[in-house]
Tab-separated table of C-alpha atoms in Angstrom:
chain	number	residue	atom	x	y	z
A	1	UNK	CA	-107.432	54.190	-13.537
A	2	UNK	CA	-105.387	51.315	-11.885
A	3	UNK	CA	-106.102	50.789	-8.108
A	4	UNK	CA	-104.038	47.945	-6.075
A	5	UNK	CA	-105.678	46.308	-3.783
A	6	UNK	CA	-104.497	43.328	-1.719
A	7	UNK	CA	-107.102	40.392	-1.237
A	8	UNK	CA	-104.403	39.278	1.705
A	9	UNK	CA	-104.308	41.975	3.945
A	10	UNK	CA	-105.170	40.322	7.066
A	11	UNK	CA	-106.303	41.607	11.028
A	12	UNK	CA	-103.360	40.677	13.470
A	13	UNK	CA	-102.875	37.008	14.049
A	14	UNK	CA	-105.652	34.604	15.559
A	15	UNK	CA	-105.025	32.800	18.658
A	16	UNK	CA	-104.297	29.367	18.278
A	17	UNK	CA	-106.736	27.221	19.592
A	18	UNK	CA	-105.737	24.605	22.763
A	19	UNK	CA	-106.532	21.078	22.231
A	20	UNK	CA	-109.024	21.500	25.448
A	21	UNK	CA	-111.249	24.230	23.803
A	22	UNK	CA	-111.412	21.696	20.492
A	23	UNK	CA	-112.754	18.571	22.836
A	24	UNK	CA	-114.746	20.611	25.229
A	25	UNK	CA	-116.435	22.035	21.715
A	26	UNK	CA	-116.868	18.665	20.125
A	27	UNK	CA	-118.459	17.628	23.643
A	28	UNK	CA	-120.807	20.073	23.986
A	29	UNK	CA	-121.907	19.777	20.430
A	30	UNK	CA	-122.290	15.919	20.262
A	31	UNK	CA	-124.275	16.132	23.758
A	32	UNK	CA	-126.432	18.584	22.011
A	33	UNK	CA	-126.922	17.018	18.795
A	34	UNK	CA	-130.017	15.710	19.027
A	35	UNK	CA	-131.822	19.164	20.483
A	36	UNK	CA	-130.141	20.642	17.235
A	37	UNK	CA	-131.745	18.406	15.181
A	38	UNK	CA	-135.287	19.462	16.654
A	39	UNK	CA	-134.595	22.551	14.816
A	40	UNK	CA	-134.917	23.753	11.024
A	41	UNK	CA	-131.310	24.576	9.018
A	42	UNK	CA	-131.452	27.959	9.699
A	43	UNK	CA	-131.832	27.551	13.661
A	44	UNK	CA	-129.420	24.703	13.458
A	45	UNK	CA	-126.429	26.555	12.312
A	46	UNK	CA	-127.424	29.666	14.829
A	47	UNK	CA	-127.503	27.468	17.131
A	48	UNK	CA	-124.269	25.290	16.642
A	49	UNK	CA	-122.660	28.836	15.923
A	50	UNK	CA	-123.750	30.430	19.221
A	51	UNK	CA	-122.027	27.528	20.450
A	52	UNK	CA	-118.951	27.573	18.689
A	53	UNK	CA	-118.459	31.123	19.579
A	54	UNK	CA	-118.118	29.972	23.472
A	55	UNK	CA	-115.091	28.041	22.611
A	56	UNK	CA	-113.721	29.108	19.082
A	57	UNK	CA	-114.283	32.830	18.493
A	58	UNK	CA	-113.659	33.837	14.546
A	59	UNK	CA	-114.776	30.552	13.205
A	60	UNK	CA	-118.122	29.265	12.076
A	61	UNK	CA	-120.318	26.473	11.069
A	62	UNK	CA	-122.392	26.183	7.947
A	63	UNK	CA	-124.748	23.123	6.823
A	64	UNK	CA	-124.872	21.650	3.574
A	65	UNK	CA	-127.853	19.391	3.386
A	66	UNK	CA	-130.804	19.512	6.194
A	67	UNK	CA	-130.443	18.507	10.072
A	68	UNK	CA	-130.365	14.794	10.180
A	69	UNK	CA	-130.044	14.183	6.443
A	70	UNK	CA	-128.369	11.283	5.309
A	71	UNK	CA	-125.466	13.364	3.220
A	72	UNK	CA	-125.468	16.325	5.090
A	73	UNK	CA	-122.240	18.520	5.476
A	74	UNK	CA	-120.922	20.606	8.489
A	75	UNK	CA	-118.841	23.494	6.907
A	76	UNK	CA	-116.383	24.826	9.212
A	77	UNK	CA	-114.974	28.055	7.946
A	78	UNK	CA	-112.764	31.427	8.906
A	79	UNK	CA	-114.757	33.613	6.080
A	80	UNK	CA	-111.430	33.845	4.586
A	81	UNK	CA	-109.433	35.100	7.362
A	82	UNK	CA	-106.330	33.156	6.921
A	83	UNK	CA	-105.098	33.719	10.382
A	84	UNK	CA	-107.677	31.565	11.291
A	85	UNK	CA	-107.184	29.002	8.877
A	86	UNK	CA	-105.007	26.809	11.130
A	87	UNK	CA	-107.506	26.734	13.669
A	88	UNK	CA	-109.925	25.815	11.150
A	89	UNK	CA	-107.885	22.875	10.023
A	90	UNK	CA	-107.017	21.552	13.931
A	91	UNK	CA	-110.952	21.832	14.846
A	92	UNK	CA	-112.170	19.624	11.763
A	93	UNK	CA	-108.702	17.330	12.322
A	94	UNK	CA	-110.312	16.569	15.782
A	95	UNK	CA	-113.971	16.232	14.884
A	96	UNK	CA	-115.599	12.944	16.392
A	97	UNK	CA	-117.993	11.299	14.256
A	98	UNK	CA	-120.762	12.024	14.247
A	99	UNK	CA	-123.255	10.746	11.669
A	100	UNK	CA	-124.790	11.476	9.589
A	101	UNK	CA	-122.410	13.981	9.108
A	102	UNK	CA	-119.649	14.777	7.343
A	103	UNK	CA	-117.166	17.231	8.728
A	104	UNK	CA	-115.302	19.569	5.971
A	105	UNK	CA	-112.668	22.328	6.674
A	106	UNK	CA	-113.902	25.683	4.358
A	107	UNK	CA	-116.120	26.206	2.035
A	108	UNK	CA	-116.772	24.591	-0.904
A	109	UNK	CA	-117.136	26.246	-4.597
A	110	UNK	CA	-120.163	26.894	-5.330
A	111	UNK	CA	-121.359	24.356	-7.702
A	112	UNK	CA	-121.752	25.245	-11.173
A	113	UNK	CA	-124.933	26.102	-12.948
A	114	UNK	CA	-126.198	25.698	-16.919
A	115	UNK	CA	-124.272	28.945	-17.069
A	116	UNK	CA	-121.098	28.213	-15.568
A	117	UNK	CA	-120.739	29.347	-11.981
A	118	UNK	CA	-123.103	32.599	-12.753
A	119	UNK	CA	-124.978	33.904	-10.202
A	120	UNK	CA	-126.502	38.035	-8.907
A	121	UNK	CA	-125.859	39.573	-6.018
A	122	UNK	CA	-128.177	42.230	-4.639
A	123	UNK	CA	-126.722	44.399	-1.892
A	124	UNK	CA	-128.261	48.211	-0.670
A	125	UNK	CA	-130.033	48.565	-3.831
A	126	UNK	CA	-127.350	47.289	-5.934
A	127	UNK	CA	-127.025	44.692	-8.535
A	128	UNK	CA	-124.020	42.778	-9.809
A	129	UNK	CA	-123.778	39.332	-11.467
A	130	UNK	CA	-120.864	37.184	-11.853
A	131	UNK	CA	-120.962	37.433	-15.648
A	132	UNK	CA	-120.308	41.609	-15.177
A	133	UNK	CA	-117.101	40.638	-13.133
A	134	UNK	CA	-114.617	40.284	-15.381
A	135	UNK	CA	-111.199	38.414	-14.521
A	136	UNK	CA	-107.767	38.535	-15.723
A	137	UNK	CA	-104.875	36.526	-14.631
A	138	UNK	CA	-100.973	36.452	-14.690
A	139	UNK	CA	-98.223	34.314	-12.297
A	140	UNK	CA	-98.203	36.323	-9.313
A	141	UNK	CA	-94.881	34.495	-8.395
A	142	UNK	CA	-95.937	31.163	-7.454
A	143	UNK	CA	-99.411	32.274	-7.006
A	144	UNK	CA	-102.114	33.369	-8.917
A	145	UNK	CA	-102.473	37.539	-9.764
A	146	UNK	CA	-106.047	38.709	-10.853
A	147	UNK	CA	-107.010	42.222	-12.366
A	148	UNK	CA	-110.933	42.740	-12.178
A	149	UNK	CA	-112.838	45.230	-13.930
A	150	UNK	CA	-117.207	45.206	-14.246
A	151	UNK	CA	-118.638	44.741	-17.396
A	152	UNK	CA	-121.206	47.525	-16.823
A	153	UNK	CA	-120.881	51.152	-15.551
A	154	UNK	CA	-120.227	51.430	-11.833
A	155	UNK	CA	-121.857	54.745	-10.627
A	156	UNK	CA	-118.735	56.450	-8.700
A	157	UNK	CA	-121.346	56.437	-5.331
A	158	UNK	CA	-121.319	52.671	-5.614
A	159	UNK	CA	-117.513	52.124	-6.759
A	160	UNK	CA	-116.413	50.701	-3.328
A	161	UNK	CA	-120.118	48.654	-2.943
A	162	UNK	CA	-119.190	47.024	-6.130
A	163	UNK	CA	-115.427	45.923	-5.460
A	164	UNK	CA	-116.303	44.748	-2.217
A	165	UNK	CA	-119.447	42.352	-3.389
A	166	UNK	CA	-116.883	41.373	-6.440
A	167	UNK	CA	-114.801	39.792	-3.523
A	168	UNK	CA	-117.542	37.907	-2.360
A	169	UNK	CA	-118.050	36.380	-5.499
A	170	UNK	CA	-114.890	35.390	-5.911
A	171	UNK	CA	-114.821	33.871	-2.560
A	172	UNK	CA	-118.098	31.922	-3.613
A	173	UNK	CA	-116.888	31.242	-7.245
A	174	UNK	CA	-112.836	29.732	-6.447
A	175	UNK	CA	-113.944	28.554	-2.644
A	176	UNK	CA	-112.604	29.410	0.174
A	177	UNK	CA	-109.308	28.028	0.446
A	178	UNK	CA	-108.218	29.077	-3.661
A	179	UNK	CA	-109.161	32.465	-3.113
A	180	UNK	CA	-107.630	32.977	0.258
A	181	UNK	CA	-104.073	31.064	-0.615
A	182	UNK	CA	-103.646	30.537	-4.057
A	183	UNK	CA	-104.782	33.970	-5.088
A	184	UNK	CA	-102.309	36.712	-4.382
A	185	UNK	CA	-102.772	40.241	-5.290
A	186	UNK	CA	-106.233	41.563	-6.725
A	187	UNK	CA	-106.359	44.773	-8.695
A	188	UNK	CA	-109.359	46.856	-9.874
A	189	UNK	CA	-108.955	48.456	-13.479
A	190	UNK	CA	-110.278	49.778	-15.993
A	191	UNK	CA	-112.193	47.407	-18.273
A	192	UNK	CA	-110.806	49.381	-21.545
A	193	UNK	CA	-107.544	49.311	-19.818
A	194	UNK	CA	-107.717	44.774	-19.291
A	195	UNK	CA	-103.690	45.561	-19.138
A	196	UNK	CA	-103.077	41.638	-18.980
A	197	UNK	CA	-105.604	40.530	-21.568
A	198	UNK	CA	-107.582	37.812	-22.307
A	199	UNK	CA	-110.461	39.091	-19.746
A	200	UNK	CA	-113.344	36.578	-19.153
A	201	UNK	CA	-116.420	36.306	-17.108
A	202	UNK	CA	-115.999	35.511	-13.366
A	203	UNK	CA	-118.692	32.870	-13.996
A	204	UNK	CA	-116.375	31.211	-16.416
A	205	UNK	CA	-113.371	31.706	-14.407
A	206	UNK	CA	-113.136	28.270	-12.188
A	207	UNK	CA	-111.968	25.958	-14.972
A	208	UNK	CA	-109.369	28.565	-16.440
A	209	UNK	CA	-107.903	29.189	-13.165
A	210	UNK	CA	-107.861	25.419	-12.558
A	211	UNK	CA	-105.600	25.088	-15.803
A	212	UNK	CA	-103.126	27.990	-15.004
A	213	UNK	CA	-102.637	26.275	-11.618
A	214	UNK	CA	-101.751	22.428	-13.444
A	215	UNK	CA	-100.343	23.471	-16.651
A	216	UNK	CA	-98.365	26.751	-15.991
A	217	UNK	CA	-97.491	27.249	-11.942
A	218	UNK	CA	-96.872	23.218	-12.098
A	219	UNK	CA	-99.471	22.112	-9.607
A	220	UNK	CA	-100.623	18.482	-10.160
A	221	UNK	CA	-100.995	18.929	-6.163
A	222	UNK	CA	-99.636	14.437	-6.405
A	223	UNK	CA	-96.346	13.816	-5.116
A	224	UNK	CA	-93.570	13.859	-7.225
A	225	UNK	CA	-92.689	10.368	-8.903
A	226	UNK	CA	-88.627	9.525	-8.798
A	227	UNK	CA	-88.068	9.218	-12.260
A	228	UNK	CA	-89.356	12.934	-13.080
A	229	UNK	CA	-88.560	14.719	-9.879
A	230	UNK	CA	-86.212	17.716	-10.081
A	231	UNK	CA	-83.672	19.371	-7.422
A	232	UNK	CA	-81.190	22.413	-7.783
A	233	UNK	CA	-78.161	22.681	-6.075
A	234	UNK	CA	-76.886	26.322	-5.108
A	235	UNK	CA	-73.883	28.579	-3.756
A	236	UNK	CA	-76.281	31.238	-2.430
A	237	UNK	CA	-74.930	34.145	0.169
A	238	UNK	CA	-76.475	36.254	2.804
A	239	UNK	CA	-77.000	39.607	2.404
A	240	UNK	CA	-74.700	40.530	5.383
A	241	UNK	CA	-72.428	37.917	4.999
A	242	UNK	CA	-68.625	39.280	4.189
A	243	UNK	CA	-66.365	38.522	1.120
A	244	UNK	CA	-64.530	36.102	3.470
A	245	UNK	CA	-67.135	33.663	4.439
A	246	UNK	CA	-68.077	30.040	2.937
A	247	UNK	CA	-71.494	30.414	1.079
A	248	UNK	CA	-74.363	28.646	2.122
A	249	UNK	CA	-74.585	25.293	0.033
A	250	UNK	CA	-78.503	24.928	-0.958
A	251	UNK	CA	-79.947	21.820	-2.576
A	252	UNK	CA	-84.040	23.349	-3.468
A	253	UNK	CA	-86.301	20.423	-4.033
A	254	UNK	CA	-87.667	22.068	-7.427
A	255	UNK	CA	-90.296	19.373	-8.031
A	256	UNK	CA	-91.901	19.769	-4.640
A	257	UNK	CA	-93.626	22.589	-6.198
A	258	UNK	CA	-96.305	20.388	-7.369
A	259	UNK	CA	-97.120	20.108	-4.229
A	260	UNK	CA	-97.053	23.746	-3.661
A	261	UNK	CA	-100.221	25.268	-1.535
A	262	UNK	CA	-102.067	21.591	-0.907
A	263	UNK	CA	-104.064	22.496	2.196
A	264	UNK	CA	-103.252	18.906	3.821
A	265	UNK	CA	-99.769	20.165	3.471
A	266	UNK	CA	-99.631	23.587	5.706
A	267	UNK	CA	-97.254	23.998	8.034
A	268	UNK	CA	-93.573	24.820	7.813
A	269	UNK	CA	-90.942	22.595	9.617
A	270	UNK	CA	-87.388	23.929	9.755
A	271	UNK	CA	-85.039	21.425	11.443
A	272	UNK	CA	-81.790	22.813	12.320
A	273	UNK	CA	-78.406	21.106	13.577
A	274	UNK	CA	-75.041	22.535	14.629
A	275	UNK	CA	-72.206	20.774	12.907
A	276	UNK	CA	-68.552	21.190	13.665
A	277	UNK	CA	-67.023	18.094	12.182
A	278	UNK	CA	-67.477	15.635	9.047
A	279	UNK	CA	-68.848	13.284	11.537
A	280	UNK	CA	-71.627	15.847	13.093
A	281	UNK	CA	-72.443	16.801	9.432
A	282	UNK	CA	-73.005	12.885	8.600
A	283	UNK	CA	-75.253	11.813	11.862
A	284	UNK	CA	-77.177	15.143	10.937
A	285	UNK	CA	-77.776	14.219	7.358
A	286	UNK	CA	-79.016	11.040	8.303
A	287	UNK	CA	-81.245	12.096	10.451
A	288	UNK	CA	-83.005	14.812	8.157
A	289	UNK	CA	-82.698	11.899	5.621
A	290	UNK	CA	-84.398	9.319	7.553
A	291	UNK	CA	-87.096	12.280	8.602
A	292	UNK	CA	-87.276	12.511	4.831
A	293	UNK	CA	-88.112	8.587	3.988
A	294	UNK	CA	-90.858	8.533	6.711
A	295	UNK	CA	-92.893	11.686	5.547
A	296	UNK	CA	-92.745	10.519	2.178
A	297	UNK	CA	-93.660	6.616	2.814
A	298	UNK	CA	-96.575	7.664	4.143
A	299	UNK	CA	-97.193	11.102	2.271
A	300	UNK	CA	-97.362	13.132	5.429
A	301	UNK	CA	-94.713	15.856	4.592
A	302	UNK	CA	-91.998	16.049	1.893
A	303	UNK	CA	-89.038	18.033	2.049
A	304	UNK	CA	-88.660	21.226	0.742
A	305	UNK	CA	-85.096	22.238	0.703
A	306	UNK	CA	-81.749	21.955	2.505
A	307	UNK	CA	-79.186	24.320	3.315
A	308	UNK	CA	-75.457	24.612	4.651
A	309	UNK	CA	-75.568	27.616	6.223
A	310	UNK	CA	-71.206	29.346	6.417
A	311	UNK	CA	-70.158	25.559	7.489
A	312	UNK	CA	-71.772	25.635	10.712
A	313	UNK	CA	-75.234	24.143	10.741
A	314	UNK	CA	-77.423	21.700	8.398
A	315	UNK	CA	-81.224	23.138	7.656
A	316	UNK	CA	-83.826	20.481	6.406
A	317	UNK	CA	-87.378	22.116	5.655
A	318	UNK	CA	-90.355	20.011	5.327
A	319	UNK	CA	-94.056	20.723	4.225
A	320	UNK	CA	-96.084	18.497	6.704
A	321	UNK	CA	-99.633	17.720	7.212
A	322	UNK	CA	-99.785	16.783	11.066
A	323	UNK	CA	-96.989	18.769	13.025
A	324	UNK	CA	-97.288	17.553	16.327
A	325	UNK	CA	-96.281	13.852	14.759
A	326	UNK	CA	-93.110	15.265	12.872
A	327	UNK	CA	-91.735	16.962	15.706
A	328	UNK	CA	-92.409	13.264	17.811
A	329	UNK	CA	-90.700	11.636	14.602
A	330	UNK	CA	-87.818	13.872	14.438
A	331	UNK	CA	-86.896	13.819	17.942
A	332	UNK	CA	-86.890	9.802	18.059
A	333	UNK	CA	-84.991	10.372	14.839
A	334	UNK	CA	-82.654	12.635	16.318
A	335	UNK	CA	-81.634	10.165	19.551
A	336	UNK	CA	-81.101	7.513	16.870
A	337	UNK	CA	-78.584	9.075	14.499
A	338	UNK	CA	-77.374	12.006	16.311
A	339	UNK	CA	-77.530	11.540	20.452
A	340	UNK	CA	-74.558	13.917	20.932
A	341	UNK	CA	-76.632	17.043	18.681
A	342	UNK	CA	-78.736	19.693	19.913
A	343	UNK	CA	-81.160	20.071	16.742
A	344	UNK	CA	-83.344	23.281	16.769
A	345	UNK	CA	-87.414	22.287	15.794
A	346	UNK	CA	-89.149	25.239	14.685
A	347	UNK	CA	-92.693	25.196	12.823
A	348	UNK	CA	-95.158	28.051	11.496
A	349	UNK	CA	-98.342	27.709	9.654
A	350	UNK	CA	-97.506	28.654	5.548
A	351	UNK	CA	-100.258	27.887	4.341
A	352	UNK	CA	-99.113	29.548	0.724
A	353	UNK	CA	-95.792	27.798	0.714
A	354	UNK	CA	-94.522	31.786	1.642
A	355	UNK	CA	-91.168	29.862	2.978
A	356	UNK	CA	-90.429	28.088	-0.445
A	357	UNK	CA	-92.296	30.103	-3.334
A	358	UNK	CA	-90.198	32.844	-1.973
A	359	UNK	CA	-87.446	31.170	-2.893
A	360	UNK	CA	-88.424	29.076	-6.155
A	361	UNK	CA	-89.308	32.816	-7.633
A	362	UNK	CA	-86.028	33.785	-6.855
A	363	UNK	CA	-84.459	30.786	-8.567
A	364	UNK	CA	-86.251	30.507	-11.738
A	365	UNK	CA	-86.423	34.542	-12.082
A	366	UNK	CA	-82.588	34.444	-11.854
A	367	UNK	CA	-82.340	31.361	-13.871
A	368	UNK	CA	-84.202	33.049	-16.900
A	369	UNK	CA	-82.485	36.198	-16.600
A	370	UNK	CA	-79.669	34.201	-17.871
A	371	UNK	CA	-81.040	32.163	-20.258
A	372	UNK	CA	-81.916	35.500	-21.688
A	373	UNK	CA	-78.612	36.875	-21.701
C-alpha cells in the first residue's frame, strides 16, 4: 500500500489583514492587559483569543510561561494554515511592547526530552507515540519529502485516526513553520515497504532533518559571503515563444539558496522595466543594482535572479523581509536612475521560495542530466 497525501493542501486564501485591524487589536489587548493578568493561563489565552477573533479571524494566541511571568511568551500562530502565515508575520511585526512579554510568530518545537522529542498522544480511545511514527526522507525538490509508516499495527477502523494525529506530531515535533514550509509532500506507506530507507523514529527526527536541510538542500539560512557565492547565467525560452525570437537572458543567483525558506525572508518582489534602447537597459540595471546594494547592506532582501525577457524588459526578483520598505526604496530608486521608466512593482507572499526553488530544480535537474550523459 502507498497512499499520497499532501501536508500542503490548503482552504482558499486568507484575507490579508489591514494595518487598522493590527493597531485596533494591539489596543484593545494592551488596555486589557492587566484584567488578563487577573486570570489563570488557561483563561488568559481564552480570553486574549476571544479577543483576537474580533479583529483577526484564523489566528490565535498561545502562552508560554504564566500571566505576568518574567519570561513569558505570547505565541501567535495560524495552526499551520499557511494562507495565514503572512498575517501571522504582519500582526507580531506590529506588536507594541509589552512586558513582560515576548511576542513570537508560530510555534515553537517542542523541546526535547531524555528521549529525544518522544511524546503519546491519546485521541477517541487511541494511542500513538512519537517513537511508533516512523519517518523517512528524500529532496522533495528544494524541500523536504517524508514517507511515514507506524511502528505498530493500525486497526483499519482507526487508519485515518492514526495519520491524522501523526500530523500533529509532526507539527509539534519540526514546529510550526518547518513543517508547514520546508516540508513538502507527506506519504503514508507501508512500514515493510520504507521505499526510501533509512526509517527512524519521529522522536529522533528533529536533528536529522536539521542536517538534510544544512548539509544536502544547502541551507546555512546566513547570507552568502562574496568569495563563495555562486550565479548561473542562462539562454532559457518560453514555452510559446517562436523559433524567431531572442531568448530570455537569465543570470539565477545559485547561492541565494542558502537563504532559501528563512521566514524573515517571505515575500516575493518582482521588479519589472520596459527597455527599448542600450541606454533604458543601463538606467534600469542600475536601478535593480542599487535596489540590490541596499537590501543586502542591511540584510533586508537579496536578490534572487534576473532576467531579459525577448529584448524588451529587465526582471530583478528579490526575497525581502519588510515589503512595504522595498517598494518605498525602489521607487526613490527608480526617480534616481531611471525618471523617464515606467517600472512594474509586483509582490506575493512565497513563503517556500515557490518563485525560485521552482526554478533552481529545474537548473540543477537539467544540469545533472548532462553531467550524466
Amino acid at each position: 500500500m502507498h497512499e499520497d497525501t499532501h501536508h500542503d493542501d490548503q482552504p482558499p486564501a486568507a484575507a490579508r489583514l489591514e494595518a487598522g485591524q493590527i493597531a485596533a487589536f494591539w489596543s484593545d489587548f494592551s488596555a486589557g492587559l492587566s484584567a488578563l493578568e487577573a486570570l489563570d493561563g488557561q483563561e488568559f489565552v481564552e480570553r486574549a483569543n476571544e479577543l483576537l477573533q474580533r479583529h483577526a479571524p484564523g489566528l490565535a494566541l498561545e502562552l508560554e510561561g504564566r500571566p505576568a511571568e518574567a519570561g513569558a511568551r505570547l505565541v501567535v500562530t495560524a495552526h499551520g494554515n499557511i494562507e495565514q502565515f503572512e498575517n501571522v508575520q504582519a500582526l507580531v511585526r506590529e506588536a507594541p511592547r509589552c512586558p513582560p512579554y515576548a511576542v513570537q510568530a508560530f510555534r515553537s518545537r517542542m523541546a526535547p526530552g531524555p528521549q529525544g522529542s518522544n511524546f503519546a498522544m491519546h485521541m477517541q480511545g487511541f494511542e500513538l507515540s512519537c517513537a511508533e511514527v516512523l519517518v523517512a526522507h528524500y529532496d522533495a525538490g528544494g524541500i523536504v519529502g517524508l514517507e511515514l509508516s507506524f511502528a505498530k499495527p493500525i486497526p483499519q477502523d482507526m487508519a485515518e485516526h492514526a495519520r491524522h494525529m501523526a500530523f500533529i506530531m509532526l507539527d509539534h515535533v519540526l514546529g510550526e513553520w518547518d513543517f508547514s514550509v520546508r516540508v513538502g509532500p507527506v506519504d503514508f506507506v507501508d512500514a515493510s515497504a520504507d521505499a526510501r530507507g533509512g526509517a527512524q523514529p519521529l522522536s529522533a527526527f528533529p536533528p536529522v532533518f536539521d542536517a538534510f536541510q544544512r548539509e544536502v538542500l544547502g541551507r546555512s539560512y546566513a547570507y552568502p559571503q562574496e568569495d563563495e557565492d555562486r550565479w548561473i547565467s542562462l539562454e532559457v525560452r518560453a514555452r510559446d515563444a517562436g523559433d524567431d525570437e531572442p531568448p530570455d537572458l537569465l543570470s539565477f543567483h545559485d547561492g541565494a539558496n542558502a537563504l532559501a525558506t528563512r521566514a524573515d525572508l517571505s515575500h516575493f518582489l518582482t521588479w519589472t522595466f520596459p527597455v527599448s534602447s542600450q541606454q533604458e537597459l543601463d538606467s534600469a540595471r542600475d536601478a535593480q543594482d542599487a535596489l540590490e546594494a541596499q537590501l543586502l547592506s542591511q540584510q533586508g532582501g537579496i536578490l534572487a535572479f534576473s532576467r531579459m525577457e525577448r529584448m524588451q524588459s529587465r526582471v530583478a526578483a528579490f526575497y525581502v523581509a519588510d515589503p512595504a520598505d522595498a517598494v518605498q526604496r525602489a521607487e526613490r530608486i527608480a526617480a534616481r536612475h531611471a525618471p523617464g521608466l515606467e517600472a512594474e512593482l509586483q509582490v506575493v507572499f512565497d513563503p517556500a521560495w515557490h518563485e525560485y526553488l521552482g526554478l533552481y530544480s529545474a537548473i540543477h535537474r537539467n544540469r545533472h542530466a548532462k553531467e550524466a550523459a
